[in-house]
PDB file of C-alpha atoms in Angstrom:
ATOM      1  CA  UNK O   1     -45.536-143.006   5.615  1.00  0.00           C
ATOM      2  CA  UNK O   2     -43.772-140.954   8.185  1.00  0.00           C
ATOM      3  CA  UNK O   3     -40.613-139.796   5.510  1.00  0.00           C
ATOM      4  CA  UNK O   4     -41.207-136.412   4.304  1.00  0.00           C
ATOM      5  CA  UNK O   5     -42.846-135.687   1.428  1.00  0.00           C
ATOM      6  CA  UNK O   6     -44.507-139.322   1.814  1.00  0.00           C
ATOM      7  CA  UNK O   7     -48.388-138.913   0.779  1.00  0.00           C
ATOM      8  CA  UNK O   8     -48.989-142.959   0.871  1.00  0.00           C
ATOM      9  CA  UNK O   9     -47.338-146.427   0.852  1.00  0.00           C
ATOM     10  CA  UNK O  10     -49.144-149.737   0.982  1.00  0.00           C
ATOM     11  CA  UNK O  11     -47.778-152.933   0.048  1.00  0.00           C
ATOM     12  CA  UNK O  12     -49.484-155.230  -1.907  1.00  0.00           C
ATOM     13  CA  UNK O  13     -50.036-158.343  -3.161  1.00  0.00           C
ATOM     14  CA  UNK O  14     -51.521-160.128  -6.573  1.00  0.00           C
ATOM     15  CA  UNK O  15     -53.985-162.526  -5.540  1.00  0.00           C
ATOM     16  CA  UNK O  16     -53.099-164.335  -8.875  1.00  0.00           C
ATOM     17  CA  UNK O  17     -49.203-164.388  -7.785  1.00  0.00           C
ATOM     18  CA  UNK O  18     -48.976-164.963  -4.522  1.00  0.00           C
ATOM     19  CA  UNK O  19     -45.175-164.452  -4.554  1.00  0.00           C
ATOM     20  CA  UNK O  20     -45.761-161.147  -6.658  1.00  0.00           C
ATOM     21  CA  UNK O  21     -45.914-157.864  -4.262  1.00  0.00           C
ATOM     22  CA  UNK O  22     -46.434-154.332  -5.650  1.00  0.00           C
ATOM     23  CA  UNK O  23     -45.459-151.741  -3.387  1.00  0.00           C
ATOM     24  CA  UNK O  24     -47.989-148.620  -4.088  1.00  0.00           C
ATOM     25  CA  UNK O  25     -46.664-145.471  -3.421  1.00  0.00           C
ATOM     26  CA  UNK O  26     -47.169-141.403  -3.648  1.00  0.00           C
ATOM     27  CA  UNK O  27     -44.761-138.483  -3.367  1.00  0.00           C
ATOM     28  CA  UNK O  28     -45.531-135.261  -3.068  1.00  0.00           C
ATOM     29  CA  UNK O  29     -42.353-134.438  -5.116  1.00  0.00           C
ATOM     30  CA  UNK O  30     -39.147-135.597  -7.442  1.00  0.00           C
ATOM     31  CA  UNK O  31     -37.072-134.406  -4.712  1.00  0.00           C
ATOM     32  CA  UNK O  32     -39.411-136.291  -1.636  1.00  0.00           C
ATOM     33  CA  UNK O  33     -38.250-139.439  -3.831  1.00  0.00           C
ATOM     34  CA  UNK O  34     -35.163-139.399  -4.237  1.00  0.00           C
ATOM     35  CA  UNK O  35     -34.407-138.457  -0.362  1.00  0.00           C
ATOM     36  CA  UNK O  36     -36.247-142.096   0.211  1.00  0.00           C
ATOM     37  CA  UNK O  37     -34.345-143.544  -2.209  1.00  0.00           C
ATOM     38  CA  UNK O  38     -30.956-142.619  -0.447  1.00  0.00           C
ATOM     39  CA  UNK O  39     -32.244-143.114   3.130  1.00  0.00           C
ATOM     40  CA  UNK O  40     -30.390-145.885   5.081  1.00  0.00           C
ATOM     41  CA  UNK O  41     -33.734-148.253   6.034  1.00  0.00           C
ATOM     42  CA  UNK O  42     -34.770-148.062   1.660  1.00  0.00           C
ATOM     43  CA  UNK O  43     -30.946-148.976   0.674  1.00  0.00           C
ATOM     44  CA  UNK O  44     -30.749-151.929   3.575  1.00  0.00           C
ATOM     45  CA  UNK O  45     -34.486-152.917   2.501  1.00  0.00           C
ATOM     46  CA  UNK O  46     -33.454-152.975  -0.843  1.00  0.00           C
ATOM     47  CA  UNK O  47     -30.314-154.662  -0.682  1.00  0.00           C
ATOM     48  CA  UNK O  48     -32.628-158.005   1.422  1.00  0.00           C
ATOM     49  CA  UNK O  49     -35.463-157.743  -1.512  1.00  0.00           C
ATOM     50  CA  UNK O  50     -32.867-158.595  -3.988  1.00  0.00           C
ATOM     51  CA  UNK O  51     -32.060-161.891  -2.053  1.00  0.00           C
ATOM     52  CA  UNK O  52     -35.680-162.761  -1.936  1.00  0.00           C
ATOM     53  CA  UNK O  53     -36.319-161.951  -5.454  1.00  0.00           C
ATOM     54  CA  UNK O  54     -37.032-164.456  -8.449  1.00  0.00           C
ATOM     55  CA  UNK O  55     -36.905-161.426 -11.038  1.00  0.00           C
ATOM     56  CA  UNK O  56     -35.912-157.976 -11.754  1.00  0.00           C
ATOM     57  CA  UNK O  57     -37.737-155.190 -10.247  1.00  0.00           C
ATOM     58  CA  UNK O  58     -39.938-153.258 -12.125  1.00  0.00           C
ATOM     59  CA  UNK O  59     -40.436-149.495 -11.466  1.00  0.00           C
ATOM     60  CA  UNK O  60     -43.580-147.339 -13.461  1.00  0.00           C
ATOM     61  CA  UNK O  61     -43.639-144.005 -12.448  1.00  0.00           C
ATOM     62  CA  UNK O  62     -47.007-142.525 -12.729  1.00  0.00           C
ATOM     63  CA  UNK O  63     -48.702-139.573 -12.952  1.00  0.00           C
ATOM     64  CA  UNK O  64     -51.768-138.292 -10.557  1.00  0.00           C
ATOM     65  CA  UNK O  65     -54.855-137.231 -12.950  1.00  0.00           C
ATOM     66  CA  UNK O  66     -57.019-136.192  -9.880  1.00  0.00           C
ATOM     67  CA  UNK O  67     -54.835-133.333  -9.319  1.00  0.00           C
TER      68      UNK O  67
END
């Protein structure tokens, strides 16, 4: 929450799937994004999900409608 461009980020978890977490997230912008995706702390986080993981990842972008 303190990256620029970083409107929200709350990690989640599926009460159903207790080993199934859903990070929640919103941008203000394409570019805000892609800066987290390149930062240092997201590429080392990144790189110690994919030890922990079962599965792939799954990424949905989505679209505000409140706007």
């Amino acid at each position: 929450r303190k990256e620029p461009g970083c409107l929200s980020y709350d990690l989640c978890q599926d009460p159903r799937e207790e080993n199934t977490l859903i990070f929640v997230e919103r941008w203000r912008d394409e570019e805000s994004i892609e800066a987290h995706r390149t930062a240092p702390h997201f590429v080392a986080a990144k790189e110690a999900f994919s030890l922990l993981r079962t599965g792939p990842s799954q990424i949905t972008m989505l679209t505000d409608v409140q706007e």
